[in-house]
mmCIF file with all atom_site columns, C-alpha atoms in Angstrom:
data_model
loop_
_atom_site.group_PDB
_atom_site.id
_atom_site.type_symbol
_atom_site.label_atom_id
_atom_site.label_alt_id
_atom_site.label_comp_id
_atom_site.label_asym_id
_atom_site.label_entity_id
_atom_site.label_seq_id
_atom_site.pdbx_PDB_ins_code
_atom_site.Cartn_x
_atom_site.Cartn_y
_atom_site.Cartn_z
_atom_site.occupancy
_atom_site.B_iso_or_equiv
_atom_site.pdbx_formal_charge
_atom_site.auth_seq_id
_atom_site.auth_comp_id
_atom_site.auth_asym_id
_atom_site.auth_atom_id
_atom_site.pdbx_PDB_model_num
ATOM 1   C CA . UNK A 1 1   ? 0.000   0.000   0.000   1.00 0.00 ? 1   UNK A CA 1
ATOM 2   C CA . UNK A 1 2   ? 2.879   2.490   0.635   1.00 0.00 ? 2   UNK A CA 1
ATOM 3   C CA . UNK A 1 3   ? 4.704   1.698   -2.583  1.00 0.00 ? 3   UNK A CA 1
ATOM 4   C CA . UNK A 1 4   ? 1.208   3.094   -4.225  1.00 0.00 ? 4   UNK A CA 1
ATOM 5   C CA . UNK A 1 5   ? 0.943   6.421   -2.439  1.00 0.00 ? 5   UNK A CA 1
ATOM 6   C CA . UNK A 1 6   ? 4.260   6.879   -3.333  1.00 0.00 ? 6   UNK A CA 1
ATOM 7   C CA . UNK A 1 7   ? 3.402   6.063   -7.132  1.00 0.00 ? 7   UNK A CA 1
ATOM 8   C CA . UNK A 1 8   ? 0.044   8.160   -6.909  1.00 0.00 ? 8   UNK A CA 1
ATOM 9   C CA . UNK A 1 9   ? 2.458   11.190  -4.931  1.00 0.00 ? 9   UNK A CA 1
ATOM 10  C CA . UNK A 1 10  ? 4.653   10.786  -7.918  1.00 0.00 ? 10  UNK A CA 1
ATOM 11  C CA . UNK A 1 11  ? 1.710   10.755  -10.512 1.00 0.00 ? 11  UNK A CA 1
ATOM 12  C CA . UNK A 1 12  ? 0.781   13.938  -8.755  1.00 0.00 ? 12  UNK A CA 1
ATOM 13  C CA . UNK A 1 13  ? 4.410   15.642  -8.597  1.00 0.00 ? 13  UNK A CA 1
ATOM 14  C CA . UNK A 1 14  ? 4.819   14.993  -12.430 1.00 0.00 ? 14  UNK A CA 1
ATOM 15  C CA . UNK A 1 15  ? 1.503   16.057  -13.161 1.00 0.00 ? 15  UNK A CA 1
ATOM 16  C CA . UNK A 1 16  ? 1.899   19.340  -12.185 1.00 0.00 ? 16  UNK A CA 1
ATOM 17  C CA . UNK A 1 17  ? 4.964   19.684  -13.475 1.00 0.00 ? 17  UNK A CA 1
ATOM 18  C CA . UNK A 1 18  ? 3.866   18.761  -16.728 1.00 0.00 ? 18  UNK A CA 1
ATOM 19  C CA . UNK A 1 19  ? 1.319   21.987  -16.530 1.00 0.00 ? 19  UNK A CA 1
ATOM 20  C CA . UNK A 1 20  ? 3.836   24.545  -15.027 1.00 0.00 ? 20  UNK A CA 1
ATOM 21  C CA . UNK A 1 21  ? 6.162   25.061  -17.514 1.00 0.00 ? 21  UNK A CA 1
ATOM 22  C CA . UNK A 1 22  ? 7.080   29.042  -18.182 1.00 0.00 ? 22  UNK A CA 1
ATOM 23  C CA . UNK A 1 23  ? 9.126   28.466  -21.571 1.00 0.00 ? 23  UNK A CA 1
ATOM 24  C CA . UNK A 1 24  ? 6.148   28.293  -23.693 1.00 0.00 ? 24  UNK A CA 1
ATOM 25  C CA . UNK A 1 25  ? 6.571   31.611  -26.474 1.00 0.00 ? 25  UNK A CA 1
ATOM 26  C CA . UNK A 1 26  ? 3.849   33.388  -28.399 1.00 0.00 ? 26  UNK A CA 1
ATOM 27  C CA . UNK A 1 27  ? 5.485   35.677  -31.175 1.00 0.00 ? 27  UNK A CA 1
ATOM 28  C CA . UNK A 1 28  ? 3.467   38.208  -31.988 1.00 0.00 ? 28  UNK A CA 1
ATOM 29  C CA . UNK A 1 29  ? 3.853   40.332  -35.277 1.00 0.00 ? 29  UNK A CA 1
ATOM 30  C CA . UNK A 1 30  ? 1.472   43.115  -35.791 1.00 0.00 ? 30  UNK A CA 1
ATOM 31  C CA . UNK A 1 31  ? -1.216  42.599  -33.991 1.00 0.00 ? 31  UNK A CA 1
ATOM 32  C CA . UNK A 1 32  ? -1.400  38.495  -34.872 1.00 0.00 ? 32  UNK A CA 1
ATOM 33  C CA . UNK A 1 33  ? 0.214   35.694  -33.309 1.00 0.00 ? 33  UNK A CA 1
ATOM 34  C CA . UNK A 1 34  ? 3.228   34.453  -35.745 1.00 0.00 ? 34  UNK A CA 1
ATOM 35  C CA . UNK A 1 35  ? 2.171   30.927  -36.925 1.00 0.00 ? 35  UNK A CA 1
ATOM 36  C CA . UNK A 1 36  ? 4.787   30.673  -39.802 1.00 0.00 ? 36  UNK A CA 1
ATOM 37  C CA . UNK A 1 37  ? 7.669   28.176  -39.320 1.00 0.00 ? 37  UNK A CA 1
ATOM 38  C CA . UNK A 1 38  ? 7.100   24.093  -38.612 1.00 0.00 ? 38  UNK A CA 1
ATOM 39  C CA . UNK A 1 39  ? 5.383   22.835  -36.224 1.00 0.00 ? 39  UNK A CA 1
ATOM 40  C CA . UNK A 1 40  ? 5.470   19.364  -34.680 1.00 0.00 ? 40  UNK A CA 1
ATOM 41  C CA . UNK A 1 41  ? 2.607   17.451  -31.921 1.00 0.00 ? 41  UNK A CA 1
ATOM 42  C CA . UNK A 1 42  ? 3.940   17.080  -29.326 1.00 0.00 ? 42  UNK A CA 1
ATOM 43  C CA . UNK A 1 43  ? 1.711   15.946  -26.318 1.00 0.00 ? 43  UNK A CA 1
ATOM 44  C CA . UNK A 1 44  ? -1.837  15.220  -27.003 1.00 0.00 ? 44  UNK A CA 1
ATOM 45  C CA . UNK A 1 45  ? -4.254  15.625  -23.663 1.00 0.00 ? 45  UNK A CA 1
ATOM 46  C CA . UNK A 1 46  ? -7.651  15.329  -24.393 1.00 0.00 ? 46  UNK A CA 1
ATOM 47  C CA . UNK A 1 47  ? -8.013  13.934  -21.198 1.00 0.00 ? 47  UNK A CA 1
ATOM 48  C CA . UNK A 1 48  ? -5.678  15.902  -18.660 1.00 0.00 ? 48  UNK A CA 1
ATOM 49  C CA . UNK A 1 49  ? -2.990  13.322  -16.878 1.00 0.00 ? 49  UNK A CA 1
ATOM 50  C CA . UNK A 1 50  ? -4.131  9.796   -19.306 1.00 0.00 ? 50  UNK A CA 1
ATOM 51  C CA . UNK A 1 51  ? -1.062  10.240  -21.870 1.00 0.00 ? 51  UNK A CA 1
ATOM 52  C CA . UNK A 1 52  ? 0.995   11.072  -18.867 1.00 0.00 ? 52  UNK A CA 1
ATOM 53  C CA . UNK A 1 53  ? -0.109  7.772   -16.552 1.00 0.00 ? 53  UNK A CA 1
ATOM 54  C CA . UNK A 1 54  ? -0.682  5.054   -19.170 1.00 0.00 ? 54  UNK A CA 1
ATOM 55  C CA . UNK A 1 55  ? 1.727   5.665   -22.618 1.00 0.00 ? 55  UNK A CA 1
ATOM 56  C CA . UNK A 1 56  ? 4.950   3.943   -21.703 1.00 0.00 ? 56  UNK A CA 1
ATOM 57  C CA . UNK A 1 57  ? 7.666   6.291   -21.812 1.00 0.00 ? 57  UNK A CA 1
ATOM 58  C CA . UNK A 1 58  ? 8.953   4.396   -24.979 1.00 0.00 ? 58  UNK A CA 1
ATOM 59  C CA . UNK A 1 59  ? 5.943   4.865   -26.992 1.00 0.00 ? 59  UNK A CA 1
ATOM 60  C CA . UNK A 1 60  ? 4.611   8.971   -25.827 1.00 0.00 ? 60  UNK A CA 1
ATOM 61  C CA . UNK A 1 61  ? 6.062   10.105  -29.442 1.00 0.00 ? 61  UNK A CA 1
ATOM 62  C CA . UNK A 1 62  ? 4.056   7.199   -31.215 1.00 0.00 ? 62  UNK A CA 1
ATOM 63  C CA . UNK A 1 63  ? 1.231   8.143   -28.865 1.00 0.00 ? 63  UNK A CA 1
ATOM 64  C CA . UNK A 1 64  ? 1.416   11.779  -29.707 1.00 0.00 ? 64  UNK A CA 1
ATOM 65  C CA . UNK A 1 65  ? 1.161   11.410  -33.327 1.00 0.00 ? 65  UNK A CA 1
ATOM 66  C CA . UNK A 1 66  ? -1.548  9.025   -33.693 1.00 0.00 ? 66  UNK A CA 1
ATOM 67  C CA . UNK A 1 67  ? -4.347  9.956   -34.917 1.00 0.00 ? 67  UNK A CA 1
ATOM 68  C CA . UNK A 1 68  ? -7.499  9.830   -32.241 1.00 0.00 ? 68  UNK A CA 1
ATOM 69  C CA . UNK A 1 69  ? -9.542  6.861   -34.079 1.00 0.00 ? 69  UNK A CA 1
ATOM 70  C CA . UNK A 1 70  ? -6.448  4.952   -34.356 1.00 0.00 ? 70  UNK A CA 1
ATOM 71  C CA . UNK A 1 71  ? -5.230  5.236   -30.795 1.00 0.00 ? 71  UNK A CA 1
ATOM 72  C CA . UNK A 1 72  ? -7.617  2.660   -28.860 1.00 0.00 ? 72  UNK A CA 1
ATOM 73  C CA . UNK A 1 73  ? -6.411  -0.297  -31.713 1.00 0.00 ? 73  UNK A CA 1
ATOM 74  C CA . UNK A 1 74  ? -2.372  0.526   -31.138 1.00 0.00 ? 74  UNK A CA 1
ATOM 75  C CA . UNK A 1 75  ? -2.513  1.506   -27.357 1.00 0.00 ? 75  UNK A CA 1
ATOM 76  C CA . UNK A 1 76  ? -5.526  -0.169  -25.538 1.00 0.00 ? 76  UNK A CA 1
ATOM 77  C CA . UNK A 1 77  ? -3.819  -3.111  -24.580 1.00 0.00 ? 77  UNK A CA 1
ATOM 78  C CA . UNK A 1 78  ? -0.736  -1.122  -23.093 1.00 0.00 ? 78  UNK A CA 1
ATOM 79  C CA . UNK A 1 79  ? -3.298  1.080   -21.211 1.00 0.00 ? 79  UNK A CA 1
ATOM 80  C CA . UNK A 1 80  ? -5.171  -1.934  -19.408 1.00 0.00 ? 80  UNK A CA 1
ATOM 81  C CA . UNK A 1 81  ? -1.721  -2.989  -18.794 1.00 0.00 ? 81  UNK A CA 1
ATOM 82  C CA . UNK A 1 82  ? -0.394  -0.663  -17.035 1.00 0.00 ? 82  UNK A CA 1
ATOM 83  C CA . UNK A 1 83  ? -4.130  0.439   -15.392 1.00 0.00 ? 83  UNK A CA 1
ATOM 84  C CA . UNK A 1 84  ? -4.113  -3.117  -13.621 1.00 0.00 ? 84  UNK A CA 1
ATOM 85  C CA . UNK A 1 85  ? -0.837  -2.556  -12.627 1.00 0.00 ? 85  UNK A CA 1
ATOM 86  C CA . UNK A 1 86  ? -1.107  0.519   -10.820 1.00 0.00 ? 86  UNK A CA 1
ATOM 87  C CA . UNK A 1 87  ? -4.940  0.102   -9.368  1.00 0.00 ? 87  UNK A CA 1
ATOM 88  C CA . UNK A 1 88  ? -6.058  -2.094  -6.477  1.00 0.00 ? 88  UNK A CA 1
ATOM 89  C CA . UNK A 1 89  ? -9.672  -1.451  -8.037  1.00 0.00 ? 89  UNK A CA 1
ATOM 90  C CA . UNK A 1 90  ? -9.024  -3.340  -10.547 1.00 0.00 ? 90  UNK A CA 1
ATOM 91  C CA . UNK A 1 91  ? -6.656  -6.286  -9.391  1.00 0.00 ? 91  UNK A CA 1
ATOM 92  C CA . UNK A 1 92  ? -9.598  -9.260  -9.853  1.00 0.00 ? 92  UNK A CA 1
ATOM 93  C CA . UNK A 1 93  ? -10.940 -10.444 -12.957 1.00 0.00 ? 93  UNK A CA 1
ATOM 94  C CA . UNK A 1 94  ? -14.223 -8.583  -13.763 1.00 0.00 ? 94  UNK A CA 1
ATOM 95  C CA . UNK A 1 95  ? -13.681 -5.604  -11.581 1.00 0.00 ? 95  UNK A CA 1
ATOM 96  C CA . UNK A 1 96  ? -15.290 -2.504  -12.637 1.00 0.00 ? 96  UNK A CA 1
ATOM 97  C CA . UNK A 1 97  ? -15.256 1.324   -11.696 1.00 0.00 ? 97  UNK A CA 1
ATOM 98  C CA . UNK A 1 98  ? -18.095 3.394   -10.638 1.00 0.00 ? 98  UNK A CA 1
ATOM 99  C CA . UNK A 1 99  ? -19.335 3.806   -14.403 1.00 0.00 ? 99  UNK A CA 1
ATOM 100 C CA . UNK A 1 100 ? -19.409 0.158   -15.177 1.00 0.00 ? 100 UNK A CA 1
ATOM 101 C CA . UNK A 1 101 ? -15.969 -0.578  -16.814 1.00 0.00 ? 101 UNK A CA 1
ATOM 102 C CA . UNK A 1 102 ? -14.038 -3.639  -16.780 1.00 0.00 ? 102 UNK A CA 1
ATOM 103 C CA . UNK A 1 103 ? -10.367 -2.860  -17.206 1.00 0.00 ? 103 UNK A CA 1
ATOM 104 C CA . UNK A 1 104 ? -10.640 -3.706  -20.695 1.00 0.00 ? 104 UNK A CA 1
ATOM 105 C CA . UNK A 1 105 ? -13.848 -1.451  -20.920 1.00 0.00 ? 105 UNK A CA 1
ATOM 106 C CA . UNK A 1 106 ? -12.287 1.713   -19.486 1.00 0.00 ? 106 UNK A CA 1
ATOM 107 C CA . UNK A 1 107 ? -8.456  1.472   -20.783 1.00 0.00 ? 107 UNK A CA 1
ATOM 108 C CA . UNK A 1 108 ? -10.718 1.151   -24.737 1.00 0.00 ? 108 UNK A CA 1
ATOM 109 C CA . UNK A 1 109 ? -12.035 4.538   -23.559 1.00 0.00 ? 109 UNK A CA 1
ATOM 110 C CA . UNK A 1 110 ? -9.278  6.376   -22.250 1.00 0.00 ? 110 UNK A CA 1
ATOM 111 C CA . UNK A 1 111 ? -6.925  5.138   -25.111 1.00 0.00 ? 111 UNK A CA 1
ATOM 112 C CA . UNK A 1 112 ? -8.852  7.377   -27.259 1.00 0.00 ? 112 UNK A CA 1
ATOM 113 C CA . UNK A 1 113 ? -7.585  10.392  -26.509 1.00 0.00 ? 113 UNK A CA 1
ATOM 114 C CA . UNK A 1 114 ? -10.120 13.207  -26.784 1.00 0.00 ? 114 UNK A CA 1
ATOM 115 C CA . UNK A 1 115 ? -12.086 15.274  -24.942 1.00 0.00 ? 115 UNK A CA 1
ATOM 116 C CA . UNK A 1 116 ? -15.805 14.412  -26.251 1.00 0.00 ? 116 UNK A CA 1
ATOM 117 C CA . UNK A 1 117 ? -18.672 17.056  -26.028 1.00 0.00 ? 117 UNK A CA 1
ATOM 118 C CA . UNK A 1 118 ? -22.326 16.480  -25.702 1.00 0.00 ? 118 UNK A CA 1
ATOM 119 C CA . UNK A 1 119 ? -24.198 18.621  -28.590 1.00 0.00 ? 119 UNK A CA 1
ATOM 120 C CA . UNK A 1 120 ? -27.471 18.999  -26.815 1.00 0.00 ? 120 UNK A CA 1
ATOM 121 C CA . UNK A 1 121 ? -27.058 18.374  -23.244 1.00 0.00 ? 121 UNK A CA 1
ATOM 122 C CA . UNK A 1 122 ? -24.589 19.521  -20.228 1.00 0.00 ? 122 UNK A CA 1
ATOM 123 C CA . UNK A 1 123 ? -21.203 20.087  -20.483 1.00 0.00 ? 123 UNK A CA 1
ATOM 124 C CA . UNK A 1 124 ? -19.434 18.645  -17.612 1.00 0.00 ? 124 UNK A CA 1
ATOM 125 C CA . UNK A 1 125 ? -16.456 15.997  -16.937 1.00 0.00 ? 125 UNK A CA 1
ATOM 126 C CA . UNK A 1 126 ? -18.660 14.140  -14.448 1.00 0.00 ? 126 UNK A CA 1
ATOM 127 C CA . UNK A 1 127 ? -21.261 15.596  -12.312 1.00 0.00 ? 127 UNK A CA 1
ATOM 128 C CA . UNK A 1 128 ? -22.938 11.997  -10.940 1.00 0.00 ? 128 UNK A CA 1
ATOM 129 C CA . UNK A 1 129 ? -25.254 11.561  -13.876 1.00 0.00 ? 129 UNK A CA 1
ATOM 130 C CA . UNK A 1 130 ? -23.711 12.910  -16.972 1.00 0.00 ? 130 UNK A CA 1
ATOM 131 C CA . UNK A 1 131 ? -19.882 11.074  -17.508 1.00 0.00 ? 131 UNK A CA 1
ATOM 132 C CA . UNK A 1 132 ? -17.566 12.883  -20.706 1.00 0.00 ? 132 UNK A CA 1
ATOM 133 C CA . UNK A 1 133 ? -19.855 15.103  -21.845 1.00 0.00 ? 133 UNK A CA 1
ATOM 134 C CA . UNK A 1 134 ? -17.359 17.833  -22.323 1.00 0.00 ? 134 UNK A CA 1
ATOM 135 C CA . UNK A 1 135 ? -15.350 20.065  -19.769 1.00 0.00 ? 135 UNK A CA 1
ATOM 136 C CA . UNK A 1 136 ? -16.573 22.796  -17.684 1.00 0.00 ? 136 UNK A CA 1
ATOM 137 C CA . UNK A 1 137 ? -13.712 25.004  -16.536 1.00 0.00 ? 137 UNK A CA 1
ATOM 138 C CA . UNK A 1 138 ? -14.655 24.467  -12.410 1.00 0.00 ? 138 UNK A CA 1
ATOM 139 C CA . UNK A 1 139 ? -14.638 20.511  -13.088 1.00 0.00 ? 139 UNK A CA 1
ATOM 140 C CA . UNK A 1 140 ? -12.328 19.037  -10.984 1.00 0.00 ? 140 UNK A CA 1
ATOM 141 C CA . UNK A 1 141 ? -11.172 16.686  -14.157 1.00 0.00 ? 141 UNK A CA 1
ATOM 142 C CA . UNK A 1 142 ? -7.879  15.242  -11.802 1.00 0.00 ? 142 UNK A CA 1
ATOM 143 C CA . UNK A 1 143 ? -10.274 14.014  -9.079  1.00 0.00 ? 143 UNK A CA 1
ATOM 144 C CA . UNK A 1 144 ? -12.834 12.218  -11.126 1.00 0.00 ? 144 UNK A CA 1
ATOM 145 C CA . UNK A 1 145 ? -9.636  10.441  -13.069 1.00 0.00 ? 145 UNK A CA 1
ATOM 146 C CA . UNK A 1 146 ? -8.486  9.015   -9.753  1.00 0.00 ? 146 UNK A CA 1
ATOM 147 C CA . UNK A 1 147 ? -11.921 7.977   -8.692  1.00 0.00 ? 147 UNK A CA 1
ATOM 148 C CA . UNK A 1 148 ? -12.144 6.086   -12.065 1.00 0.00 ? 148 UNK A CA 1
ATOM 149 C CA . UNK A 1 149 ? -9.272  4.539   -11.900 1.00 0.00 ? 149 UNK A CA 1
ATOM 150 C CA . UNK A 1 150 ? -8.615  3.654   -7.806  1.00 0.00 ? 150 UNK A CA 1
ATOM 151 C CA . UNK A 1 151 ? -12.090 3.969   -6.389  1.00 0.00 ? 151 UNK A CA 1
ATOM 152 C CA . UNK A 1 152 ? -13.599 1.017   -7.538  1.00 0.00 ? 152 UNK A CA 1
ATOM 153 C CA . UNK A 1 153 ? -17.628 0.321   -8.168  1.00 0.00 ? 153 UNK A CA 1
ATOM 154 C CA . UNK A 1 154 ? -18.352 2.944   -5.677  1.00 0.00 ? 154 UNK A CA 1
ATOM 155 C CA . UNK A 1 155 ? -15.795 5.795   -5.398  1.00 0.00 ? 155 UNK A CA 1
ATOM 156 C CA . UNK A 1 156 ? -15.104 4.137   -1.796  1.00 0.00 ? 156 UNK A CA 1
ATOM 157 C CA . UNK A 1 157 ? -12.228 1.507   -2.385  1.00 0.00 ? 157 UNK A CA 1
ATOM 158 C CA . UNK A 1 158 ? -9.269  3.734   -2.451  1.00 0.00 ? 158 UNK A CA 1
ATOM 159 C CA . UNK A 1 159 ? -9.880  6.341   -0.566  1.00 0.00 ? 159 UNK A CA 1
ATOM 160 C CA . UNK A 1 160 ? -6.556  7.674   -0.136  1.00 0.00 ? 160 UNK A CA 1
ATOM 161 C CA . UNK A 1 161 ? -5.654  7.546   -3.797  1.00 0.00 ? 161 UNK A CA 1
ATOM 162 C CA . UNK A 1 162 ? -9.011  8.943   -5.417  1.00 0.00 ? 162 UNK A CA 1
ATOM 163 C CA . UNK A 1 163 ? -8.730  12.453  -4.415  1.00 0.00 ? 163 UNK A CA 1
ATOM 164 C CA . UNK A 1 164 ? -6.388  15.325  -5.868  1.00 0.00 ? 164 UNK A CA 1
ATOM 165 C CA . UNK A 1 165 ? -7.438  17.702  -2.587  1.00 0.00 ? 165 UNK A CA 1
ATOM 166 C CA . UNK A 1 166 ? -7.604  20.810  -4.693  1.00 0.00 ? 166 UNK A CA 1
ATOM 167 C CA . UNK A 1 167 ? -11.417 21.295  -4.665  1.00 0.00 ? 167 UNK A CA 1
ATOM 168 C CA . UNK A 1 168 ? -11.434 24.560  -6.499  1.00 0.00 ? 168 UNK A CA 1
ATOM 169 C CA . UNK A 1 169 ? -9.649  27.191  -8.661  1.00 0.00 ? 169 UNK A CA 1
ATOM 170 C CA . UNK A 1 170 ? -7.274  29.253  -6.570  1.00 0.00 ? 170 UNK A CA 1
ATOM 171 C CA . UNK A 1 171 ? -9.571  32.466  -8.332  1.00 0.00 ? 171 UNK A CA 1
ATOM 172 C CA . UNK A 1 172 ? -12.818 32.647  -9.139  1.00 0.00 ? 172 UNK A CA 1
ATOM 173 C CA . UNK A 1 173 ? -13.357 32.346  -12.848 1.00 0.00 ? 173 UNK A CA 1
ATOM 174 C CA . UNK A 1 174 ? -14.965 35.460  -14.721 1.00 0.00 ? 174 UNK A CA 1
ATOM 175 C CA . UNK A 1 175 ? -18.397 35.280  -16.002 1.00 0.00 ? 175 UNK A CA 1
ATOM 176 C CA . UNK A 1 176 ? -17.377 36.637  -19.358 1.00 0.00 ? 176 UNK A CA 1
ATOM 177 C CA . UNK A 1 177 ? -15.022 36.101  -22.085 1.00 0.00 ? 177 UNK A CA 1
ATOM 178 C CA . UNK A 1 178 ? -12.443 35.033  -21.982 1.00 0.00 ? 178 UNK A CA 1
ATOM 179 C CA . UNK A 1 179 ? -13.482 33.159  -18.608 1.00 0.00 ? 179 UNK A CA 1
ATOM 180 C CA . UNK A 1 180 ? -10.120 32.033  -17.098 1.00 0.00 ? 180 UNK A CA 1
ATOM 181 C CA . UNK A 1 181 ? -9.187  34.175  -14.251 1.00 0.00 ? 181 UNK A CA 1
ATOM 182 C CA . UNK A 1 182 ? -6.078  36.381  -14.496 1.00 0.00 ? 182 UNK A CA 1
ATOM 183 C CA . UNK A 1 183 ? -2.797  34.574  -13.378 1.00 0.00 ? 183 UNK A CA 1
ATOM 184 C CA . UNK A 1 184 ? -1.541  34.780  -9.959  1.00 0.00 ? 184 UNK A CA 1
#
């Protein structure tokens, strides 16, 4: 049990690190951004934290360049892999998460790697009834991905492991365009 809260601490740690990098550059000529030059793909996260957990280190730049309907055929089997490997919730046979999922079931979902969006109903990561709908920007996307994937058929197995304990923005968000509050 310690060796995962260190794993899950880790998962955490790199996480963040991932998302608080200060090198990225916007060149601006005129008054347009600069888009001219090559550009390459280089991390695809239509589901915050999934490439980072499951894509083997080996196999993120074949990941990354895969198009979305051809990701659950090349990667699903390394993602159930390494999603029984990491979760207690899922170490029997048949074992499902709070939606349903087998291992098998889930790791075919999350190897697709896109963020879907409902058309005609709410937009939210997971609010208890509607599941991947879309993405509100108050969702707390990094605590329903741990309950998924440690908390078992109930949310309750892991307790320890299914929670990010940031329960809200640091700022409140604006109620107009563009939305996001201002940095720090």
């Amino acid at each position: 049990m310690k060796t995962i809260k260190i794993f899950a601490l880790l998962l955490l740690t790199s996480i963040l690190a991932l998302n608080c990098s200060n090198s990225d550059e916007t060149v601006i000529v005129g008054n347009q951004p600069d888009f001219s030059g090559t550009y390459k793909q280089e991390d695809q996260m239509g589901r915050p934290a999934i490439n980072t957990v499951f894509v083997n280190e080996a196999s993120k730049d074949m990941f990354n360049v895969t198009i979305p309907s051809n990701q659950n055929a090349s990667f699903q089997s390394m993602f159930q892999t390494n999603l029984e490997a990491l979760s207690p919730a899922f170490t029997n046979p048949g074992d499902m998460n709070a939606l349903g999922q087998t291992s098998e079931a889930f790791t075919g979902l999350l190897a697709t790697d896109v963020l879907n969006v409902s058309l005609d109903g709410k937009t939210t990561f997971y609010d208890g009834t509607n599941v991947l709908t879309g993405r509100g920007l108050a969702d707390d996307v990094i605590t329903v991905e741990l309950l998924l994937i440690f908390g078992g058929e109930d949310f309750k197995e892991n307790p320890t492991l299914s929670d990010d304990n940031v329960d809200a923005n640091d700022k409140e968000f604006l109620t107009s365009f563009p939305y996001l509050a201002a940095p720090w």
